[in-house]
mmCIF file of C-alpha atoms in Angstrom:
data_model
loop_
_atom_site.group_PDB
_atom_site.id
_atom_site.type_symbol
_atom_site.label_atom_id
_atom_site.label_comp_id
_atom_site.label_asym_id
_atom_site.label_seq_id
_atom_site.Cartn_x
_atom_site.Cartn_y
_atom_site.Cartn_z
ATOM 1 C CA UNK A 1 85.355 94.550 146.268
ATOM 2 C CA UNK A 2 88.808 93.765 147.276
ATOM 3 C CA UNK A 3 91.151 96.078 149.380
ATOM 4 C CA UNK A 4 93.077 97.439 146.891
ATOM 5 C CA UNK A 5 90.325 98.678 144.492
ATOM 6 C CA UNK A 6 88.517 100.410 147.447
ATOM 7 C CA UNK A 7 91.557 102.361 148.349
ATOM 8 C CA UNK A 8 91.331 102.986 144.444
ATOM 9 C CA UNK A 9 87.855 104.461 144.641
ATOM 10 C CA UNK A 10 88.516 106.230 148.174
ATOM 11 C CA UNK A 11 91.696 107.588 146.652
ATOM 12 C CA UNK A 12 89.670 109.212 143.367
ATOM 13 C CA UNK A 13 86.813 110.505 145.909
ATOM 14 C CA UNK A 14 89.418 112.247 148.041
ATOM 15 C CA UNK A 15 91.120 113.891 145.177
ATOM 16 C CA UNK A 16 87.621 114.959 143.580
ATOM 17 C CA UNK A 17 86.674 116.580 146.878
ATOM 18 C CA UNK A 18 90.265 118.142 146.702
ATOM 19 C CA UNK A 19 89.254 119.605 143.011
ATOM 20 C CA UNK A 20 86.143 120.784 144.357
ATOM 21 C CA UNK A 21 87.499 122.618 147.686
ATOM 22 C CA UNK A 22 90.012 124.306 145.055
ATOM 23 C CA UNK A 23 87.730 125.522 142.501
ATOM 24 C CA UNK A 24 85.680 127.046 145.633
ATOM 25 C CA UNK A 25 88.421 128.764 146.848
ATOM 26 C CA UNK A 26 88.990 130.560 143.657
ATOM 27 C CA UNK A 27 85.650 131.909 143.045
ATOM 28 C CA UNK A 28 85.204 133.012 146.143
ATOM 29 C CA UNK A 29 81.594 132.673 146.136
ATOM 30 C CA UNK A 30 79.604 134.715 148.960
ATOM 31 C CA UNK A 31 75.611 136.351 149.411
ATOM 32 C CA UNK A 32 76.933 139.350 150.985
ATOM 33 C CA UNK A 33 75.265 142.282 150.048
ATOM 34 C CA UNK A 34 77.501 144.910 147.657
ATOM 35 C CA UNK A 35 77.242 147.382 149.806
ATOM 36 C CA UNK A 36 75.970 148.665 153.441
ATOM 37 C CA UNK A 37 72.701 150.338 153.142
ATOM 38 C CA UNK A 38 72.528 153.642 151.614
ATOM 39 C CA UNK A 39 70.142 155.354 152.798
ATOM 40 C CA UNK A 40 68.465 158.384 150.793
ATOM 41 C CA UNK A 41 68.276 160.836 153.965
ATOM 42 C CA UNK A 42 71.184 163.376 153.145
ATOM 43 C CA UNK A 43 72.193 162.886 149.698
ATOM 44 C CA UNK A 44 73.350 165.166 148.229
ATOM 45 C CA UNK A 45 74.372 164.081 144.579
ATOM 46 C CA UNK A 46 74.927 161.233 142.204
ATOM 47 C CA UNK A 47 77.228 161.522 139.307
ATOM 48 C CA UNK A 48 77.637 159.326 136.618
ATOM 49 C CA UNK A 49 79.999 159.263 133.898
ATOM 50 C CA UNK A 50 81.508 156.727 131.375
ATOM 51 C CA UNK A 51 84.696 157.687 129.026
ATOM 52 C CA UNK A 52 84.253 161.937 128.051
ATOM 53 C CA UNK A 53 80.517 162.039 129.336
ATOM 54 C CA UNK A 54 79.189 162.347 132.277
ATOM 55 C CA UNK A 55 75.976 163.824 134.167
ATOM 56 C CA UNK A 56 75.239 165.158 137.981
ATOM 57 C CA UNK A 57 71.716 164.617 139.933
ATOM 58 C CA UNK A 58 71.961 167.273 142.236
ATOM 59 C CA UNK A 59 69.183 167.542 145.401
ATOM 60 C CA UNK A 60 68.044 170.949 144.518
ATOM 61 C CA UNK A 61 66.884 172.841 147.516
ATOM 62 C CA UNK A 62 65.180 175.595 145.933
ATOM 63 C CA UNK A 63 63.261 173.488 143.431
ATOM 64 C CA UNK A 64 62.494 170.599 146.258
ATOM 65 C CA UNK A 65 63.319 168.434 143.402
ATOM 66 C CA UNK A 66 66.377 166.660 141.789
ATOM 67 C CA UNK A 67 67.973 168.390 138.844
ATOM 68 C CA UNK A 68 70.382 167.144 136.160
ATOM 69 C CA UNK A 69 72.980 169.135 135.313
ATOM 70 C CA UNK A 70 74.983 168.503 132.418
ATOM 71 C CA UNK A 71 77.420 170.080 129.783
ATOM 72 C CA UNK A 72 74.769 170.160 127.028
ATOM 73 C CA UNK A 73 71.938 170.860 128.550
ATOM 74 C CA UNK A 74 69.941 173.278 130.992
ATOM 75 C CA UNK A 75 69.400 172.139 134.422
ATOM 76 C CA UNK A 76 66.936 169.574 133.491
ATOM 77 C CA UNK A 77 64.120 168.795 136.520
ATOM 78 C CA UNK A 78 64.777 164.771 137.643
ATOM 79 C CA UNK A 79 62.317 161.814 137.340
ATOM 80 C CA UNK A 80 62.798 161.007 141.362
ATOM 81 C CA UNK A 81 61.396 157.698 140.920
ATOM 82 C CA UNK A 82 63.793 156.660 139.077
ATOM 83 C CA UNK A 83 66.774 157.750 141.200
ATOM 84 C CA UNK A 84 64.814 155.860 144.149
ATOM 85 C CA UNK A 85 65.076 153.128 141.819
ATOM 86 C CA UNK A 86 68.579 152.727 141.149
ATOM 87 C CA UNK A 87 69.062 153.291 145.139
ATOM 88 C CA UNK A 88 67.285 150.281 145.738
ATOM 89 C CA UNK A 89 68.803 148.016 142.841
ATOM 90 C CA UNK A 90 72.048 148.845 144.724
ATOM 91 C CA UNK A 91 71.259 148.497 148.016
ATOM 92 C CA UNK A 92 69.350 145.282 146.678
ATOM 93 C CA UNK A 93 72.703 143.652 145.160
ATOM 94 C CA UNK A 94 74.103 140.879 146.644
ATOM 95 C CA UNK A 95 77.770 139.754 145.543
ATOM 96 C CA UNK A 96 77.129 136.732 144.252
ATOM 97 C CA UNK A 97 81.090 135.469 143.272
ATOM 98 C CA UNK A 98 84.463 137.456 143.689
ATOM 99 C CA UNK A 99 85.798 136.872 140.394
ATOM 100 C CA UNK A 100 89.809 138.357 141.205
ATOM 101 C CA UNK A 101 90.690 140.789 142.181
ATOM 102 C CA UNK A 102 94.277 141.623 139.699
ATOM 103 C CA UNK A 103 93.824 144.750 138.282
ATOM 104 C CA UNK A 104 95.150 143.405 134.443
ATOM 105 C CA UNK A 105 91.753 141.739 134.365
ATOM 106 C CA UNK A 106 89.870 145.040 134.186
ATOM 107 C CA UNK A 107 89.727 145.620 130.906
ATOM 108 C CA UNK A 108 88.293 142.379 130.301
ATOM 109 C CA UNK A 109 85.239 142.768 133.025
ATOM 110 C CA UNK A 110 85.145 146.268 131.524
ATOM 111 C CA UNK A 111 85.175 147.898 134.966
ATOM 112 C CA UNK A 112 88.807 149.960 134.459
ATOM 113 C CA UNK A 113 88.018 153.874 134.495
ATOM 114 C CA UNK A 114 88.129 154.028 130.957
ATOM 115 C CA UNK A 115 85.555 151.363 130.011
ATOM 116 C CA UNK A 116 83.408 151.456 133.675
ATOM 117 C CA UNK A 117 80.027 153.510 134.353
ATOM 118 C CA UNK A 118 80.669 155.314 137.126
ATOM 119 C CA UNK A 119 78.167 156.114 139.593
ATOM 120 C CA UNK A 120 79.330 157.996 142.435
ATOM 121 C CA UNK A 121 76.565 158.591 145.551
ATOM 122 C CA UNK A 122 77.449 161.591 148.078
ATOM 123 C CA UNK A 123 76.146 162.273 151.115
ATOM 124 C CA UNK A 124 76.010 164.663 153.944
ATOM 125 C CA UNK A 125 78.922 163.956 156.282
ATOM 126 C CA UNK A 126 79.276 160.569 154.816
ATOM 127 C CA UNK A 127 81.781 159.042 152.540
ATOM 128 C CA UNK A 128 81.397 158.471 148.872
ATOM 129 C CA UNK A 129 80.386 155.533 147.400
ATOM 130 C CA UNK A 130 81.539 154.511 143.813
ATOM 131 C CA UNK A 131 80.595 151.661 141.818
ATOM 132 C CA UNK A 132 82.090 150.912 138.623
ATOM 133 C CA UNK A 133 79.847 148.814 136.413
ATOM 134 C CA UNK A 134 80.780 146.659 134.303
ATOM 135 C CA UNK A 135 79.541 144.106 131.543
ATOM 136 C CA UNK A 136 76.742 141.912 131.611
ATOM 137 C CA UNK A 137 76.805 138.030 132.244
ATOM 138 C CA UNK A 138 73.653 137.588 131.956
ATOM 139 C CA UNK A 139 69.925 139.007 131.623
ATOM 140 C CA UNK A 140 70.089 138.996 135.883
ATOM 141 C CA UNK A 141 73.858 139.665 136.620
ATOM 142 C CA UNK A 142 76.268 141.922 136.188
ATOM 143 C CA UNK A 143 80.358 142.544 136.911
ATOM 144 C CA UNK A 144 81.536 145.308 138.982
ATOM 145 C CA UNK A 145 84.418 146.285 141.527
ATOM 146 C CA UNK A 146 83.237 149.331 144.352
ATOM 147 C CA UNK A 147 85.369 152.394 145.410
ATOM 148 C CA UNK A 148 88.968 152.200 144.905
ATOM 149 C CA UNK A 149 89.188 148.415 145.656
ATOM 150 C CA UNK A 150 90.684 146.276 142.931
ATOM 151 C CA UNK A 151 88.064 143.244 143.785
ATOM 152 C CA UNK A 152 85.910 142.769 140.547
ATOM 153 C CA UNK A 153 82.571 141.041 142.147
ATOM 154 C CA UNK A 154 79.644 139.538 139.989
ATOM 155 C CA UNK A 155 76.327 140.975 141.355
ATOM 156 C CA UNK A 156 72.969 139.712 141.995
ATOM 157 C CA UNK A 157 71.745 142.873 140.013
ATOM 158 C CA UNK A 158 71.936 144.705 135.876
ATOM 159 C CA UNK A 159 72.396 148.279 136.117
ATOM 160 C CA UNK A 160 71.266 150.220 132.747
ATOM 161 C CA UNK A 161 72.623 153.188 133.864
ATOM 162 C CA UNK A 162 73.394 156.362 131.359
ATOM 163 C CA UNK A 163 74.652 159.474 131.370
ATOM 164 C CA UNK A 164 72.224 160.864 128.976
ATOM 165 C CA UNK A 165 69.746 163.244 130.806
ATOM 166 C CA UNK A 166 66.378 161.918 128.777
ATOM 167 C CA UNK A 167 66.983 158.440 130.668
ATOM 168 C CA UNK A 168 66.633 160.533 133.974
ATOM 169 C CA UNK A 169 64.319 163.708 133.269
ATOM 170 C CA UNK A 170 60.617 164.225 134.510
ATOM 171 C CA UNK A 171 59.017 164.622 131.716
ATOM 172 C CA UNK A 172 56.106 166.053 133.069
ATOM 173 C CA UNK A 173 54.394 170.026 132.919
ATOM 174 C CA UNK A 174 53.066 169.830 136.500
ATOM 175 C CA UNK A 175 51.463 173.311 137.489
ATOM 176 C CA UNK A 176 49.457 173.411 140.685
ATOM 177 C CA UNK A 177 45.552 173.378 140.070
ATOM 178 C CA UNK A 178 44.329 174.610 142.962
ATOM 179 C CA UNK A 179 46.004 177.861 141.548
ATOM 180 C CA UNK A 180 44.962 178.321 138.604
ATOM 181 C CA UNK A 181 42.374 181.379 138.202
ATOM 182 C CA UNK A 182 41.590 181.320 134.339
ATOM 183 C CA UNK A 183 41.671 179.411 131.334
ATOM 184 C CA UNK A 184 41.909 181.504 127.729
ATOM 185 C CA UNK A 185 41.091 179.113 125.325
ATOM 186 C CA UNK A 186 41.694 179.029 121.603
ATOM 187 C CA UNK A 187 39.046 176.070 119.981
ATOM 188 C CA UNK A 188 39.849 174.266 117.192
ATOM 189 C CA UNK A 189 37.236 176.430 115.314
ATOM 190 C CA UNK A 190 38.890 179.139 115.930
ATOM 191 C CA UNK A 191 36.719 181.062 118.463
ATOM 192 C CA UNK A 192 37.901 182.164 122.170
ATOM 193 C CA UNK A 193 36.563 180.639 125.406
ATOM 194 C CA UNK A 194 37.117 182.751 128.329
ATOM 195 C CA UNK A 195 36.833 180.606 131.730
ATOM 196 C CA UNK A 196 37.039 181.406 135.467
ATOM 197 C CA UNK A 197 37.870 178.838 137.525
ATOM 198 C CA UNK A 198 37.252 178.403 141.248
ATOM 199 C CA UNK A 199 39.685 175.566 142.547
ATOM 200 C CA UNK A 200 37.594 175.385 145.993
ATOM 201 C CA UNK A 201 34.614 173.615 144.181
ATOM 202 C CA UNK A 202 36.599 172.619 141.009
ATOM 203 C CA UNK A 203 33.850 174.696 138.780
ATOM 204 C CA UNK A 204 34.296 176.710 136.094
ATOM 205 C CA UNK A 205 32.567 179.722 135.145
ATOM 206 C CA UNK A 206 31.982 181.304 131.569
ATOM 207 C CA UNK A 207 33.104 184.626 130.815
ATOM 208 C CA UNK A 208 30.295 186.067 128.591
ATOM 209 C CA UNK A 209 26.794 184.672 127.950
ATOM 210 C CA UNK A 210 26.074 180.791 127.726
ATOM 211 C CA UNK A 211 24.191 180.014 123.936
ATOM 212 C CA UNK A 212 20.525 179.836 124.390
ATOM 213 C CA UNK A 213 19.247 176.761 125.941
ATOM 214 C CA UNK A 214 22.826 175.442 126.879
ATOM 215 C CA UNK A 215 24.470 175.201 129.674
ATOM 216 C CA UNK A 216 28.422 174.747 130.187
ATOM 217 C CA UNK A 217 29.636 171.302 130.306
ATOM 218 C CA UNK A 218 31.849 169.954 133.653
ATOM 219 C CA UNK A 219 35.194 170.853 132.239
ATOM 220 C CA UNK A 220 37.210 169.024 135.255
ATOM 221 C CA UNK A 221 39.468 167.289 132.794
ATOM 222 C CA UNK A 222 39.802 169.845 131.011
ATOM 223 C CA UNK A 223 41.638 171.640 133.882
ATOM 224 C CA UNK A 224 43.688 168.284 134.450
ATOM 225 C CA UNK A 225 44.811 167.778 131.105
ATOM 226 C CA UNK A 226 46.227 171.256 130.623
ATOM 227 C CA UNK A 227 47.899 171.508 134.172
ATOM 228 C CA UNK A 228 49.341 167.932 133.859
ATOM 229 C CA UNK A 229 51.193 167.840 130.561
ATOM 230 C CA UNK A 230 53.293 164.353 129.741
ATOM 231 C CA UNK A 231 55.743 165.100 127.036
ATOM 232 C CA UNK A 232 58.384 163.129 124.938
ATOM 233 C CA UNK A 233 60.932 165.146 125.284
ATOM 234 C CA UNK A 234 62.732 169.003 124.685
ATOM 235 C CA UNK A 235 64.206 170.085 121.255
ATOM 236 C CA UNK A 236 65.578 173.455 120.322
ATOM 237 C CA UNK A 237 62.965 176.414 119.286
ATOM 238 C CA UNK A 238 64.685 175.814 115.624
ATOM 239 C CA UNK A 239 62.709 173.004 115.563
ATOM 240 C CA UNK A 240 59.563 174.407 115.413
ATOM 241 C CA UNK A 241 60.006 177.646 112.604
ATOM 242 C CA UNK A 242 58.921 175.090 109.886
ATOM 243 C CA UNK A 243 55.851 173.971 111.435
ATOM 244 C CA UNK A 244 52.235 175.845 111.912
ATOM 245 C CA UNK A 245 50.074 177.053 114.895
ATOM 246 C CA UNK A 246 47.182 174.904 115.794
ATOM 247 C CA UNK A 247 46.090 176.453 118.876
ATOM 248 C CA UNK A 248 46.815 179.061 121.675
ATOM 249 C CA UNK A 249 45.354 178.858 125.122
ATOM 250 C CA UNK A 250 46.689 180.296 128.211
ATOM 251 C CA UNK A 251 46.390 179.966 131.878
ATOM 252 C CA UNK A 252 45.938 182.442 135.252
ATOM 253 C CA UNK A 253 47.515 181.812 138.162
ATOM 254 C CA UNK A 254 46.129 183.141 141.366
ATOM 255 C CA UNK A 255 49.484 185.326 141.510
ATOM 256 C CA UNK A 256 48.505 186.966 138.084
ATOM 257 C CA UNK A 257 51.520 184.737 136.126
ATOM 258 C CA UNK A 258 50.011 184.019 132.737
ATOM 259 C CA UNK A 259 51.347 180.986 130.978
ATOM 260 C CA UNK A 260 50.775 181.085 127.067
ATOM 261 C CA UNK A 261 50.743 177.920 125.400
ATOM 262 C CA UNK A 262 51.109 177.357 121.520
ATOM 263 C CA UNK A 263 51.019 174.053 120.217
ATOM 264 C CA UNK A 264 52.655 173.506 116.824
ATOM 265 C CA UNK A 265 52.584 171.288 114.243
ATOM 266 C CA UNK A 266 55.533 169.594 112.503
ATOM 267 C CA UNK A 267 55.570 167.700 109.416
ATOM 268 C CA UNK A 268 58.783 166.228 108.655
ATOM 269 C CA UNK A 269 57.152 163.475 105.776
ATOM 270 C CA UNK A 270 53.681 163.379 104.274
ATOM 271 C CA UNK A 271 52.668 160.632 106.903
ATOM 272 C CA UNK A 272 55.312 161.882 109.649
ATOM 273 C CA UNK A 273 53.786 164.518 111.943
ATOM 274 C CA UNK A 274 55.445 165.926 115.243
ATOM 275 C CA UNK A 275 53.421 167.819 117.681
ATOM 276 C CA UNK A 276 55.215 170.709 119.782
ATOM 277 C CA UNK A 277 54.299 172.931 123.077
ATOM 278 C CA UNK A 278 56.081 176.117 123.320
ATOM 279 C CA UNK A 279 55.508 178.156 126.514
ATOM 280 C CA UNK A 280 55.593 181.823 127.470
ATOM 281 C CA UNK A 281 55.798 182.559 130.840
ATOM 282 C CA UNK A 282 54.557 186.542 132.125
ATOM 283 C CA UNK A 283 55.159 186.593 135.845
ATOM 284 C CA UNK A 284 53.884 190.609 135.652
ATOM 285 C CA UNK A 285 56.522 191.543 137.996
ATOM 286 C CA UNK A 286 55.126 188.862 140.952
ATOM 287 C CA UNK A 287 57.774 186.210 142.203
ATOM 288 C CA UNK A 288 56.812 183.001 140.485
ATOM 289 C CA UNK A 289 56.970 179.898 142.181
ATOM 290 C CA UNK A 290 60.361 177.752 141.579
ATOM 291 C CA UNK A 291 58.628 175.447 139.489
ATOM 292 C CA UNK A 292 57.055 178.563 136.608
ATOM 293 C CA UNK A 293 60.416 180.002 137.065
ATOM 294 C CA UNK A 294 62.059 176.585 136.039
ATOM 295 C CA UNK A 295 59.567 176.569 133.170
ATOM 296 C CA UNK A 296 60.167 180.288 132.186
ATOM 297 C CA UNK A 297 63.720 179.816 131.884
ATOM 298 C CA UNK A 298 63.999 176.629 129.710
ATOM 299 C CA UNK A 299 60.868 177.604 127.486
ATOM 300 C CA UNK A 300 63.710 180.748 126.311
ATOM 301 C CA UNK A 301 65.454 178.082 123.808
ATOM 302 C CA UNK A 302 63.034 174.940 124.094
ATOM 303 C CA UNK A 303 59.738 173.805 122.950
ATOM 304 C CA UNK A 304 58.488 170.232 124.241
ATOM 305 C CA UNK A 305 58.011 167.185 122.117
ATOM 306 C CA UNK A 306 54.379 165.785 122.298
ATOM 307 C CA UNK A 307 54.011 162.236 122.684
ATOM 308 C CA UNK A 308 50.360 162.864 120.790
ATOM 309 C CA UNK A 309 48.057 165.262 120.183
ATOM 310 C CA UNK A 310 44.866 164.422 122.895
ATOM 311 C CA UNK A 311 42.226 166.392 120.979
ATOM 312 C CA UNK A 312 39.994 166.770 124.240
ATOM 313 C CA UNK A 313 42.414 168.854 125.741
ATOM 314 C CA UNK A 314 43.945 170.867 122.845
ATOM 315 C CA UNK A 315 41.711 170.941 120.022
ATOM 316 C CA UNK A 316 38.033 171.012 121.225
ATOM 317 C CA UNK A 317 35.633 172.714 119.439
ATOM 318 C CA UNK A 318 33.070 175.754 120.521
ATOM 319 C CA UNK A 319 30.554 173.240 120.923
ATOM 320 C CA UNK A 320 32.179 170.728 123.089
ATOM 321 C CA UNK A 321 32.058 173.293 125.757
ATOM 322 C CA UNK A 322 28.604 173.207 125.890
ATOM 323 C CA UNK A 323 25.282 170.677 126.507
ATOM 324 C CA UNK A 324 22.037 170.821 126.332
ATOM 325 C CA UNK A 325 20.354 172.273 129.955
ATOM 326 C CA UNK A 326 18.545 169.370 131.785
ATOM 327 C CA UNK A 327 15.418 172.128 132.241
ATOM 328 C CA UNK A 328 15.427 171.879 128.324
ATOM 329 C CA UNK A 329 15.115 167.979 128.365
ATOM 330 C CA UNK A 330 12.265 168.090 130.727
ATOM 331 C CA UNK A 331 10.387 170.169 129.260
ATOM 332 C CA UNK A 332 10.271 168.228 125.841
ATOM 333 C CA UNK A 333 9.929 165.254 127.674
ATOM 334 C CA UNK A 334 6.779 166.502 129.157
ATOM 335 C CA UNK A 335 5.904 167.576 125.899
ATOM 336 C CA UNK A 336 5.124 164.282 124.307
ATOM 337 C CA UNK A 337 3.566 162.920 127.354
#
């Protein structure tokens, strides 16, 4: 090669590597993490709000619990897990490029106040930290600028973050079994089971005499299934004025509260059926625990959604209750021998 084409090549090479130093420069790229770690000792709240809406998680110290408080709603009990979640997708997030960092670009990146979810964490003696989310890149990475800086970063990490409370409510009944007393039960025959429990043995006791040559069945699950309710979700009492009463049981607590359950059905279509559970709460003058209280209060103007109806919990019949005594099988086994 002569001289003056390899001062040619070394000339192109040096102004590529030029280009390239430049185009690093202006992204800015880094793997720092978004921000230092936040840990959940001492938090306090997390609000979260995009254009006229927003929502509050609020550690409740009564309830031991996170609540959601919002304009349109009761305090709403919190899924937890799910606020540990979005803790750890932040503290996860590593910056992967600062994009720029003039403010006329926000709009575009959709992280201005206007068009931003905001997600502010406070904590106990601790500063705020904000984190306005922006739009997607990708299925794995999303833009976003933090606290009043005008930086807009692009994250290792996509946030679907809302402020409507059903994305962050437990949507669990969770009543404590080992204080539960007794179960009044309404079968799907329309007769009344009257149960005692003892949550020491988990062992259940009928009220009244056994039918001949039966014996009462281990109704563990049964016990489960009505102190462990998953629902859909809560809809007005209007809801339910349309539909008809399938069933009525109610539960004993050691502290006398009696909680009445009705379960209703809906029928919006001929093929469309919604199934409801509206609670009654009778504390008979005892303090009920934060949780029944919690329960007593919202059950005043809501009834819960159903996912389904599980019949082995609801709608069992008379005879499910009961099975035939094992001294009963031995003797006709010895019978045909």
């Amino acid at each position: 090669m002569s001289k003056k084409a390899l001062l040619g090549v070394t000339g192109v090479l040096v102004l590529i590597g030029l280009a390239l130093s430049f185009l690093n420069s202006q992204t800015d790229k880094v793997d720092d993490a978004l921000f230092s770690f936040i840990d959940s000792s001492g938090l306090e709240k997390i609000e979260i709000s995009q254009n006229s809406t927003s929502i509050s998680l609020l550690n409740d110290d009564k309830l031991k619990q996170w609540t959601i408080n919002s304009k349109d709603n009761p305090p709403l009990i919190a899924n937890a897990d799910k606020i540990v979640k979005l803790l750890d997708k932040i503290n996860e997030s590593k910056i992967l490029q600062q994009v720029t960092s003039k403010k006329e670009h926000f709009d575009r990146f959709e992280v201005s106040d206007k068009m931003a979810t905001v997600v502010s964490i406070q904590r106990e003696g601790k500063d705020d930290v904000t984190l306005y989310i922006g739009k997607s890149k990708d299925f794995s990475s999303q833009f976003v600028r933090k606290n009043d800086e005008s930086k807009i970063y692009l994250i290792s990490q996509k946030f679907d973050v809302k402020t409507d409370p059903d994305q962050w409510m437990h949507k669990k009944i969770k009543l404590e079994k080992q204080k539960l007393s007794k179960i009044h039960y309404q079968t799907s025959d329309r007769k009344n089971v009257h149960l005692n429990y003892d949550a020491s043995s988990n062992k259940f006791a009928l009220k009244g005499e056994i039918p001949k040559k039966k014996k009462l069945r281990n109704l563990s699950t049964l016990a489960d299934g009505l102190t462990s309710i998953s629902f859909k979700g809560i809809e007005s009492t209007e809801v339910t004025k349309k539909g008809k009463s399938i069933g009525k049981h109610s539960l004993t607590l050691i502290d006398d509260t009696v909680i009445d359950y009705k379960l209703i059905e809906s029928s919006e279509t001929k093929d469309s059926k919604r199934y409801f559970l509206s609670l009654n709460v009778n504390s008979r003058g005892n303090p009920p625990s934060p949780f029944v209280e919690y329960l007593a209060s919202l059950s005043k103007e809501y009834v819960f959604e159903l996912y389904s109806l599980p019949q082995d919990i609801f709608q069992k019949k008379w005879d499910e209750f009961f099975e035939e005594s094992k001294d009963l099988k031995e003797n006709k086994g010895n019978s045909k021998t």
